[in-house]
Short mmCIF file of C-alpha atoms and ligand atoms in Angstrom, two decimals:
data_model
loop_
_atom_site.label_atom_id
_atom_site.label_comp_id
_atom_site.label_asym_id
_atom_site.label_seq_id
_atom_site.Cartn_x
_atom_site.Cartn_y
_atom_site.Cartn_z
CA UNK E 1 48.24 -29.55 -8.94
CA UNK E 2 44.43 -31.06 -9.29
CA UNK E 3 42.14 -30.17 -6.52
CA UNK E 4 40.28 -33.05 -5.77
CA UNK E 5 37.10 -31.91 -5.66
CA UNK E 6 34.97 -32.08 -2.43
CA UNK E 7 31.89 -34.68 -2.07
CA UNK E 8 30.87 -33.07 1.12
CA UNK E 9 27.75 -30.45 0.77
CA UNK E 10 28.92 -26.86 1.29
CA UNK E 11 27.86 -25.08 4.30
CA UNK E 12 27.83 -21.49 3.34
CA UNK E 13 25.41 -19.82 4.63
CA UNK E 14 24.05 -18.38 1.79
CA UNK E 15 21.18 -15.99 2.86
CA UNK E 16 22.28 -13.01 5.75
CA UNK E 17 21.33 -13.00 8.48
CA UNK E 18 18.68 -9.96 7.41
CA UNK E 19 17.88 -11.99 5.11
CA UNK E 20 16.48 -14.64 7.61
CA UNK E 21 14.61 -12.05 9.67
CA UNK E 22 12.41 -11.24 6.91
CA UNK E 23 8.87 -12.79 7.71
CA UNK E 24 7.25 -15.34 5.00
CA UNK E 25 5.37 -13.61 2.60
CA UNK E 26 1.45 -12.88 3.58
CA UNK E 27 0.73 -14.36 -0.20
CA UNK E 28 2.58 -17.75 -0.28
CA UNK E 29 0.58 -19.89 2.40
CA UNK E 30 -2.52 -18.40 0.36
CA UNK E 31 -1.24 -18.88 -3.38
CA UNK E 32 -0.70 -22.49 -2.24
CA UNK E 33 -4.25 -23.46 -1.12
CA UNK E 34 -5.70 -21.47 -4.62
CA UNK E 35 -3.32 -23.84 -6.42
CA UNK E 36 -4.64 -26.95 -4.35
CA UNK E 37 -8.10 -25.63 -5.08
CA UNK E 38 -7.50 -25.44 -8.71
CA UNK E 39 -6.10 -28.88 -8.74
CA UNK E 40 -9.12 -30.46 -7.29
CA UNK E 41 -11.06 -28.96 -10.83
CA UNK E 42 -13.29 -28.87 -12.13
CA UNK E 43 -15.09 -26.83 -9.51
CA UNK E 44 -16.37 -23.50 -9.77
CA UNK E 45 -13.52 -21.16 -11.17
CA UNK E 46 -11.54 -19.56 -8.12
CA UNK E 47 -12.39 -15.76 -7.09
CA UNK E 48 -9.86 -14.09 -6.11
CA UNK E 49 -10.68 -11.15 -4.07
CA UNK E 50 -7.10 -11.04 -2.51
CA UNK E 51 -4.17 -8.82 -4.00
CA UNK E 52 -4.85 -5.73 -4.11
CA UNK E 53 -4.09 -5.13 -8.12
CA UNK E 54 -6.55 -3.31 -9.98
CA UNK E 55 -7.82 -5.96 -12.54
CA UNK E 56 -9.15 -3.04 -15.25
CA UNK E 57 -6.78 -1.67 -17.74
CA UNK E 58 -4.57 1.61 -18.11
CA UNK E 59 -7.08 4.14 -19.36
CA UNK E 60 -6.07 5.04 -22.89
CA UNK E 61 -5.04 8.03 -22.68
CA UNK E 62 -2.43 6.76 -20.43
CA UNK E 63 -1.46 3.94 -22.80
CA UNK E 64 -1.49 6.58 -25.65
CA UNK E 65 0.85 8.85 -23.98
CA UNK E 66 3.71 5.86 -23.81
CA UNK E 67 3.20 4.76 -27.03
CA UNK E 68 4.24 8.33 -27.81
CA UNK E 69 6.91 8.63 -25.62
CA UNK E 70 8.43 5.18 -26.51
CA UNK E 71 8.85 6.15 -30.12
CA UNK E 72 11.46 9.38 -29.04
CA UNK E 73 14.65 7.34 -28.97
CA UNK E 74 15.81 9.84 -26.14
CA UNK E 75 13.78 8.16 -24.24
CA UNK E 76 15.59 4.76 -24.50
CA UNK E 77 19.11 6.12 -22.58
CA UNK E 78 19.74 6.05 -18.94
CA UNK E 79 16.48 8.27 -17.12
CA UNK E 80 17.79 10.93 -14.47
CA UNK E 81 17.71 8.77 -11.44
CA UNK E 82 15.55 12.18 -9.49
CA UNK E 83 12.91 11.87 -11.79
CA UNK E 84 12.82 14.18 -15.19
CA UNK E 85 12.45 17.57 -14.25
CA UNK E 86 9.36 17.38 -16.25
CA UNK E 87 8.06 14.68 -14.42
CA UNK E 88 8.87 16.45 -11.02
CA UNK E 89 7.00 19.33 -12.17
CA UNK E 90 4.22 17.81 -12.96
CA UNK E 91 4.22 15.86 -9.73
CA UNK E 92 4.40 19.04 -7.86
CA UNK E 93 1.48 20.70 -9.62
CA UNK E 94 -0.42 17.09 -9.17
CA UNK E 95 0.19 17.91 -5.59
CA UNK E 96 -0.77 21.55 -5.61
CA UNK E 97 -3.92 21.14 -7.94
CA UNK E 98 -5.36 17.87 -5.49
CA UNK E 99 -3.81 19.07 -2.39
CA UNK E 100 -3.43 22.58 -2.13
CA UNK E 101 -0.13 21.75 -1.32
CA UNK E 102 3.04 23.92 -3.03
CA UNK E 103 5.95 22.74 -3.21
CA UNK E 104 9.30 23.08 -5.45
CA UNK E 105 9.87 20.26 -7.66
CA UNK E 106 13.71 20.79 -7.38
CA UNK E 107 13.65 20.53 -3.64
CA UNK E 108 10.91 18.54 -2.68
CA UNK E 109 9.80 16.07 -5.13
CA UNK E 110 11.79 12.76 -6.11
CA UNK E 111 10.57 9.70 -8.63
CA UNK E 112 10.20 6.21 -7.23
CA UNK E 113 9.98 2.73 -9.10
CA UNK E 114 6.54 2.85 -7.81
CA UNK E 115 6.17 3.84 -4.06
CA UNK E 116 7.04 0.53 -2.81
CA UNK E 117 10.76 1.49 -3.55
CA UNK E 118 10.90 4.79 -1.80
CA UNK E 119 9.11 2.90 1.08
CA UNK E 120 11.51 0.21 0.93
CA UNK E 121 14.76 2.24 0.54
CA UNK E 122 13.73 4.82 3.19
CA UNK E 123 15.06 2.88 6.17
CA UNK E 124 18.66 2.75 4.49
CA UNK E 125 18.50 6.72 3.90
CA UNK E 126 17.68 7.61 7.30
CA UNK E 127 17.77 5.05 10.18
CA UNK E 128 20.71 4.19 11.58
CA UNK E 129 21.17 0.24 12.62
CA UNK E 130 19.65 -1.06 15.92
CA UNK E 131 16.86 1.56 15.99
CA UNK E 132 13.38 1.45 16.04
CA UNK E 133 10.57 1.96 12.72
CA UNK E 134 7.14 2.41 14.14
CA UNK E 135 4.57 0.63 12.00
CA UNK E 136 1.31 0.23 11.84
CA UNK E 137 0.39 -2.74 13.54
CA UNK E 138 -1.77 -3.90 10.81
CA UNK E 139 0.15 -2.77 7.51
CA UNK E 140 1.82 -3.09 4.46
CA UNK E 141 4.65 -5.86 5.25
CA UNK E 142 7.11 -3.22 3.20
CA UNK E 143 7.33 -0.95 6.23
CA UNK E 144 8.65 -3.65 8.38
CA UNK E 145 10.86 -5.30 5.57
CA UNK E 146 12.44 -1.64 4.89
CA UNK E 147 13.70 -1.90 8.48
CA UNK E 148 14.58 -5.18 8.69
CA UNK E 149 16.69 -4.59 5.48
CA UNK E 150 18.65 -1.84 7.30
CA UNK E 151 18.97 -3.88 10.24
CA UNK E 152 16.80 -1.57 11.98
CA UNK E 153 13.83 -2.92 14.49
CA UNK E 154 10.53 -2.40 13.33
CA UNK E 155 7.92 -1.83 16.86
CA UNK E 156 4.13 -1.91 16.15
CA UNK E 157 1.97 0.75 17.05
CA UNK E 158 -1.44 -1.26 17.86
CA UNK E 159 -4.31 -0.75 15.83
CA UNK E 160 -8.09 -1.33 17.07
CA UNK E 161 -11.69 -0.91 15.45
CA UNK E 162 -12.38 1.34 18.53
CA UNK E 163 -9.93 4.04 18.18
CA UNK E 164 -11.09 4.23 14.00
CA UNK E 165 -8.01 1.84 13.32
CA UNK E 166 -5.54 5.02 13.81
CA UNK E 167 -1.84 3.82 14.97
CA UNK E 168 -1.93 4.35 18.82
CA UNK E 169 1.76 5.04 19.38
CA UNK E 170 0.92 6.33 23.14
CA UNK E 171 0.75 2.49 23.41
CA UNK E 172 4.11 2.14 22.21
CA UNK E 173 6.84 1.52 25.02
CA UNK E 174 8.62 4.70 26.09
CA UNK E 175 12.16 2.91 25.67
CA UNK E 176 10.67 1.89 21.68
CA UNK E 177 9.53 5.52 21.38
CA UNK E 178 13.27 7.30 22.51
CA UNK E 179 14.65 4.97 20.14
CA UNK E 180 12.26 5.35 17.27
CA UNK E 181 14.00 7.05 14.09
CA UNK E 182 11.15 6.92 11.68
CA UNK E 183 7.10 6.18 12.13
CA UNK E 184 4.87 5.47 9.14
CA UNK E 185 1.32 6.23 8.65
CA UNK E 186 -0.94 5.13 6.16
CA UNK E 187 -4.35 6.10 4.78
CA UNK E 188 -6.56 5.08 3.25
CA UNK E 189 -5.20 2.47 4.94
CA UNK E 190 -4.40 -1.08 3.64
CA UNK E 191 -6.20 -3.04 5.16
CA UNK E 192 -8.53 -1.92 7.08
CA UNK E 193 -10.01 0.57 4.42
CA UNK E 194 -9.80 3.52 7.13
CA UNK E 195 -9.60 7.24 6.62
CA UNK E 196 -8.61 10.23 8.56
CA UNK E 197 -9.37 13.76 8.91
CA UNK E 198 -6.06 16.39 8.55
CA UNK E 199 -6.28 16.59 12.24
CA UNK E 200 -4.79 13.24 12.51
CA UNK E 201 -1.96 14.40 10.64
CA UNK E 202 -1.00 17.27 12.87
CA UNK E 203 -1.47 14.59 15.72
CA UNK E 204 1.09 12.31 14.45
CA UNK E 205 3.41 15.09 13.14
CA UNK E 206 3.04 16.64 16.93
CA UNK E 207 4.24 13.09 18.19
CA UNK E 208 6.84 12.97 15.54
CA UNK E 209 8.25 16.57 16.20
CA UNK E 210 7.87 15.94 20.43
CA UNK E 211 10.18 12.92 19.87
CA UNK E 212 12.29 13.75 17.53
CA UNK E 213 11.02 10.80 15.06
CA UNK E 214 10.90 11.64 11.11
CA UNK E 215 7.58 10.82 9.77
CA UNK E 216 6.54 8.90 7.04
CA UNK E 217 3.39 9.23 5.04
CA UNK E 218 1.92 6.80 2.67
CA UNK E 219 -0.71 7.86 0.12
CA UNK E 220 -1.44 4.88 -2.25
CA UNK E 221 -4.60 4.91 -2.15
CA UNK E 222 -5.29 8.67 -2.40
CA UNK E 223 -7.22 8.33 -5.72
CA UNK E 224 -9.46 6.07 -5.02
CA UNK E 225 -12.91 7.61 -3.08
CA UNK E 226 -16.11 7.18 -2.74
CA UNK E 227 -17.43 10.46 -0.68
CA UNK E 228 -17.47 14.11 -0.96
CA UNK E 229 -14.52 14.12 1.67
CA UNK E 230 -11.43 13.32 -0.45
CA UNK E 231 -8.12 12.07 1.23
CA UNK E 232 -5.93 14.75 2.21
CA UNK E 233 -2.28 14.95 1.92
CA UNK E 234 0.04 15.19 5.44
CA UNK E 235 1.63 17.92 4.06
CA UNK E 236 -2.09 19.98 4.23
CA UNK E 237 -1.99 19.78 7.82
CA UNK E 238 -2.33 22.40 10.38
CA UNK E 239 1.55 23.80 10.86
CA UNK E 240 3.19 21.25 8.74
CA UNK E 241 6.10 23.12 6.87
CA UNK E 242 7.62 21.42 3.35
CA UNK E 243 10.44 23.33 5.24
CA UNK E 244 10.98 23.07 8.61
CA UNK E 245 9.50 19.72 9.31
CA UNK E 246 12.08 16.69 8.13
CA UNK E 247 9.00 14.57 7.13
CA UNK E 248 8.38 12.53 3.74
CA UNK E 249 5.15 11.32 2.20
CA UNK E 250 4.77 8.89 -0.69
CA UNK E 251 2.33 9.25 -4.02
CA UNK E 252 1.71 6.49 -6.36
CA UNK E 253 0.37 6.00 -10.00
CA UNK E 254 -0.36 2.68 -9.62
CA UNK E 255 -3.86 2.45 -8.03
CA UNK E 256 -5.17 5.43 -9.12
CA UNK E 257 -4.69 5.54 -12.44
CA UNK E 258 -4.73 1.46 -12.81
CA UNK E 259 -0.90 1.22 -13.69
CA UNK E 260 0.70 -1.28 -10.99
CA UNK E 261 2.74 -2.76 -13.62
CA UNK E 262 3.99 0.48 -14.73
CA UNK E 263 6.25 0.89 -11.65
CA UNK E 264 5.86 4.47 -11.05
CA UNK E 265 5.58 6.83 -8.04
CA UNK E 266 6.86 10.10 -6.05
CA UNK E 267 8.00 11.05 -2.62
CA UNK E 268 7.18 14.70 -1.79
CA UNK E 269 9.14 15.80 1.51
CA UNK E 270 11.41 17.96 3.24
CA UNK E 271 14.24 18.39 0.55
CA UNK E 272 17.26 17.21 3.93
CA UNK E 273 14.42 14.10 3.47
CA UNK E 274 14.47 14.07 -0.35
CA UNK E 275 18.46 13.94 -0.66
CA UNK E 276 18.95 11.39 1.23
CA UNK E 277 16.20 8.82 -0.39
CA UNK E 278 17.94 10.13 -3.58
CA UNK E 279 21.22 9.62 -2.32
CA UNK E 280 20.62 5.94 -1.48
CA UNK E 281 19.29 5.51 -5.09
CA UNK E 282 21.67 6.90 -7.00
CA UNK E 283 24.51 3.63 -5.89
CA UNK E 284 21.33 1.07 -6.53
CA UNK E 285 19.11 1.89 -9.78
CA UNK E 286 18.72 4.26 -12.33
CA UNK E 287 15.27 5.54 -11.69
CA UNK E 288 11.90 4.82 -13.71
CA UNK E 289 11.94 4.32 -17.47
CA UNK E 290 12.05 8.01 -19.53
CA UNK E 291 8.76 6.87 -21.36
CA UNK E 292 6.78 5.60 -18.24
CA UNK E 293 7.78 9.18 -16.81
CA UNK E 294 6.06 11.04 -19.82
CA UNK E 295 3.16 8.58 -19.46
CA UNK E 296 2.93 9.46 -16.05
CA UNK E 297 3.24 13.15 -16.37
CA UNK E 298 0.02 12.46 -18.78
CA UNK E 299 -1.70 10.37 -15.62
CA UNK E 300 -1.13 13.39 -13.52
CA UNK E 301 -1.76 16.56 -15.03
CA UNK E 302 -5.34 14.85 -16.40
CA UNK E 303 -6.09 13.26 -12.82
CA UNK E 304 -9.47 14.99 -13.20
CA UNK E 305 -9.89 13.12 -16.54
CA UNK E 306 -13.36 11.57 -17.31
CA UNK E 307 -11.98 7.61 -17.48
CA UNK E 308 -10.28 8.33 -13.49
CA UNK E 309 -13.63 9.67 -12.24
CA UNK E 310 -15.58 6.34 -14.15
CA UNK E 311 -12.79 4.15 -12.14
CA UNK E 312 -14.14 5.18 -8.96
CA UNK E 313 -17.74 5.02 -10.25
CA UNK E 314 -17.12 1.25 -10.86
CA UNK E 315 -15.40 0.84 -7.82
CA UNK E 316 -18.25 2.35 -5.77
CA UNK E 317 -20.89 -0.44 -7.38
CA UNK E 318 -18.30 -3.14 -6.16
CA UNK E 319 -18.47 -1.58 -2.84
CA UNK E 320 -22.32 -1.59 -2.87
CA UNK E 321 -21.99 -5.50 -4.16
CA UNK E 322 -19.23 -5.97 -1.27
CA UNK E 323 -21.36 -4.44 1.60
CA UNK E 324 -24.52 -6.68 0.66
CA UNK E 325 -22.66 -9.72 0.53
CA UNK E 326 -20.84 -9.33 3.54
CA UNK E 327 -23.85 -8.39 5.02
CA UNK E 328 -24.97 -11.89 3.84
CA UNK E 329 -22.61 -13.52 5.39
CA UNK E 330 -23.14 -12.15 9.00
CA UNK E 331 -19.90 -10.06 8.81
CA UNK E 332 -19.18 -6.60 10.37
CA UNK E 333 -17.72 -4.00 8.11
CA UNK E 334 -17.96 -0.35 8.09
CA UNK E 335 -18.20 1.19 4.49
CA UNK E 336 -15.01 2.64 3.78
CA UNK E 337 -15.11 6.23 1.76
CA UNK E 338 -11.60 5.61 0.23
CA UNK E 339 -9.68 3.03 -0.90
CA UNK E 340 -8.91 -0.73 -2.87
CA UNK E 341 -10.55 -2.89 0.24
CA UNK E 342 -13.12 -3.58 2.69
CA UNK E 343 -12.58 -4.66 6.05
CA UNK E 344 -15.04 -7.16 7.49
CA UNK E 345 -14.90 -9.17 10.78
CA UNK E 346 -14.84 -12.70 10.59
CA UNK E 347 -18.49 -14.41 10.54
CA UNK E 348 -19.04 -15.98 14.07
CA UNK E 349 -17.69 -20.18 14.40
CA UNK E 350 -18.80 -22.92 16.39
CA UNK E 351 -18.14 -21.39 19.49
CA UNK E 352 -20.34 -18.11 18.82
CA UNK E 353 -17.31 -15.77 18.19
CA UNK E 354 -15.78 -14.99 15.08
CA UNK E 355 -13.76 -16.76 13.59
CA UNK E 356 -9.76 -16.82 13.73
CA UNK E 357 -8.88 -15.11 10.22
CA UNK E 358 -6.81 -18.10 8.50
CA UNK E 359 -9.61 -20.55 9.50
CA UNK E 360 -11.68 -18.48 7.51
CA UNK E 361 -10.04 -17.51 5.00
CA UNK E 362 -8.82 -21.52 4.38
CA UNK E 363 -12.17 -22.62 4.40
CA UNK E 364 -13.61 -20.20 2.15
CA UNK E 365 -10.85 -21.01 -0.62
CA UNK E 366 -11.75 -24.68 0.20
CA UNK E 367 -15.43 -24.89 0.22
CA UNK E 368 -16.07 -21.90 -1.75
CA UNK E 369 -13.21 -20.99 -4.01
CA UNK E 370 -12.96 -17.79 -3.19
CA UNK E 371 -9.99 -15.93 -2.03
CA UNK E 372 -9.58 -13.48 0.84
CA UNK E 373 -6.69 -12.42 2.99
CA UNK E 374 -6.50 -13.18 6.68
CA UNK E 375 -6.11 -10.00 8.94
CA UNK E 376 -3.68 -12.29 11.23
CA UNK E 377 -1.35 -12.27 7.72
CA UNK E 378 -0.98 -8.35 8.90
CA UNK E 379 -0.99 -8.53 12.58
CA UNK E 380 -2.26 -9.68 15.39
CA UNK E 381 -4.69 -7.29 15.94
CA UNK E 382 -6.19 -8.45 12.43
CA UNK E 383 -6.59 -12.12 13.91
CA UNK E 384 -10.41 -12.13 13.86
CA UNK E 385 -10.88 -10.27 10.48
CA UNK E 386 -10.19 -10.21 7.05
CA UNK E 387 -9.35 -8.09 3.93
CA UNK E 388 -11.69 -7.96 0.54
CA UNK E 389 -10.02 -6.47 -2.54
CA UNK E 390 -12.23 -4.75 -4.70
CA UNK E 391 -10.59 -6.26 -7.66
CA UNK E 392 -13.35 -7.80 -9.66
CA UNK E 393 -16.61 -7.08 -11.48
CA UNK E 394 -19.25 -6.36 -8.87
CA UNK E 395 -21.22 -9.47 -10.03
CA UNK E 396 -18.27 -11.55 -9.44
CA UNK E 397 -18.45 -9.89 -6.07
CA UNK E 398 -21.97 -10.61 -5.65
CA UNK E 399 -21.45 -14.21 -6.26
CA UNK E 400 -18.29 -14.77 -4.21
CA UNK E 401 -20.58 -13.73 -1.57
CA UNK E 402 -23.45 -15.99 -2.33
CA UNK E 403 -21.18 -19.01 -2.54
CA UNK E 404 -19.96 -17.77 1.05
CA UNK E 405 -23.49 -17.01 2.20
CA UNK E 406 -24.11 -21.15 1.49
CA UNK E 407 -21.65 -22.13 3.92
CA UNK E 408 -22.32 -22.82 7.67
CA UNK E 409 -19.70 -21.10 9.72
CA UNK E 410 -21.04 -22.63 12.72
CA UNK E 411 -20.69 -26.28 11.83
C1 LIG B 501 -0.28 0.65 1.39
C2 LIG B 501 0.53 0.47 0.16
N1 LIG B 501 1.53 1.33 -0.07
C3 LIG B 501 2.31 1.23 -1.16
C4 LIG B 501 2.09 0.24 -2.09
C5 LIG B 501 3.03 0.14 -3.27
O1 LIG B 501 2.46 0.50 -4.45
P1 LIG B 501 3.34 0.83 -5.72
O2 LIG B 501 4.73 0.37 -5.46
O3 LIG B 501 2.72 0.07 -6.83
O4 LIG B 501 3.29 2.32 -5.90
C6 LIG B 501 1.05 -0.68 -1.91
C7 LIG B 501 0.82 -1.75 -2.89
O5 LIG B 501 0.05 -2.64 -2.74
C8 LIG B 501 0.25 -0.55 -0.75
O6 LIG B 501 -0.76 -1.38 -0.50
#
């Protein structure tokens, strides 16, 4: 017998209900004023100062190292989801040369698709559905997907200029905090460009350990300084034990070492931890690429290479071109020692305050082409500032800032 087919539209549902929790991406309101921009043309070319994806190249001896690797047809077959044990071990003496920290690359140390996949997948290893992720109120939007994705309830711990833009989970309600399963920390922080002494780790891992919350650490932007006082790993902290303490903390390659497309990063934690992020990834992928593992084994044994150190060198005269121009502008920022972005408080608007963050950030795509992310796309207590990305030539900079310095905020 013949169907007859159905003219009526179907009404499966077809995204869950997770799915639909998941906020709009920071990027897409954004992306769709730089196209608008561009389709005015021919104006002044559009800079964008907004992802935060190194624009320079892989150093070579990075790129070298791959072509290498990719010519061993070994390394074409299915990689050991874990990570090679190569690729651990160099991890764990990345960790112990940098850090100080030992650990064993058996127990402790497992390869990510770049950290944004442990940080993602984390939530599905270890909180159970209905409770609560602490997150940083003004974050990377991964922490909160991760929990929304394992229908867990991310809580925000404020963040303020006042208190150094550290997560003030005494603020967070005592019913949030009982029911809290995991809490992440980041710095350098995206966005706000902060650092923190080890102190703050043994803080947080003291608040963790009190109520019985696993802590999460994330490092991407270890590599990138501009002082004598390098960022520290969690795990360096006063009484924090690889051991004893079921805490994880995640390394990437990507800023560092300029290799965001590369999709490569590590957790090191507790190995209870460890298991289960591995556990969850065995069902779901089948770990980074064999060749992009030797690469990265190359990336992290020579962290201390010449072309890493000249990264940061260029990154510091951006910095100096950032902190005049923002200057210029009659923003606030403090100079951050570490990091892929400077924070800055909106100039002041017609009404003698500064300005609400997508205001600004609309009209400066607008009237100036140039790109910058509102700190209301990571939280409200971002609504009156906004992110710069350090992610072109300092002259470019330097003249994003001068077509910004033309405008009047107060009109
Ligand atoms: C704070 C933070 N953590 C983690 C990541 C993820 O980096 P990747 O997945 O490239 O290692 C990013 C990327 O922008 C980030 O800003």
């Amino acid at each position: 017998m013949n169907a007859t087919p159905s003219t009526a539209s179907p009404t499966l549902d077809v995204q869950s209900a997770r799915l639909r929790a998941l906020p709009t991406y920071l990027f897409h309101r954004l992306d769709k004023a730089k196209a608008e921009y561009r389709a005015r043309g021919p104006g002044k070319p559009l800079i964008d100062l907004g992802v935060g994806d190194p624009d320079r190249p892989t150093p070579d001896f990075i790129v070298s190292a791959l072509r290498q690797a990719v010519k061993n047809p070994s390394t074409h077959r299915y990689p050991p989801s874990k990570g090679s044990a190569k690729f651990r071990q160099a991890a764990a003496r990345f960790m112990d040369r940098r850090f100080g920290v030992s650990c064993d690359p058996d127990r402790h140390i497992l390869a990510c698709i770049g950290s944004k996949e442990g940080i993602a997948h984390l939530p599905l290893a270890v909180v159970d559905s209905g409770r609560t992720v602490l997150c940083p109120s003004l974050g990377y939007p991964v922490y909160h997907a991760g929990a929304v994705l394992a229908d867990a309830r991310p809580v925000n711990m404020p963040m303020r200029e006042a208190s150094g833009w550290t997560p003030l989970w005494e603020e967070v309600s005592p019913q949030d905090v009982q029911n809290a399963a995991l809490m992440w920390v980041n710095y350098p922080n995206n966005p706000t460009g902060a650092s923190v002494p080890l102190e703050f780790y043994a803080q947080a891992a003291t608040f963790a350990r009190d109520n019985s919350i696993m802590l999460a650490s994330d490092q991407a932007y270890s590599e990138l300084y501009y002082s004598e006082v390098t960022p520290d790993s969690l795990w360096k902290a006063n009484g924090l034990d690889l051991e004893a303490d079921p805490f994880i903390e995640f390394h990437s390659l990507s800023k560092g070492f300029n290799m965001t497309g590369w999709r490569i990063g590590f957790a090191v934690g507790n190995r209870a931890v460890i298991d289960a992020l591995a556990k969850v990834k065995g069902p779901i992928d089948s770990g980074v690429f064999s060749a992009v593992q030797e690469a990265g084994i190359v990336a992290l044994e020579n962290y201390d290479h010449e072309d890493i150190a000249a990264l940061r060198a260029m990154y510091t005269e951006r910095l100096d071109a950032t902190m005049d121009g923002v200057q210029k502008i009659g923003a606030k920022a403090q100079r951050p020692g570490a990091g892929l972005f400077i924070w800055a408080q909106c100039p002041k608007g017609p009404d003698g305050q500064p300005m609400d963050s997508w205001d600004f950030a609309m009209r400066s795509i607008d009237e100036a082409g140039v790109s910058l992310v509102p700190g209301a796309g990571f939280g409200n207590d971002g609504t009156h500032w906004f992110r710069i990305a350090m992610t072109v030539e300092a002259e470019q900079m330097a003249e994003a800032f001068e077509r910004l310095a033309a405008i009047d905020w107060t009109a």
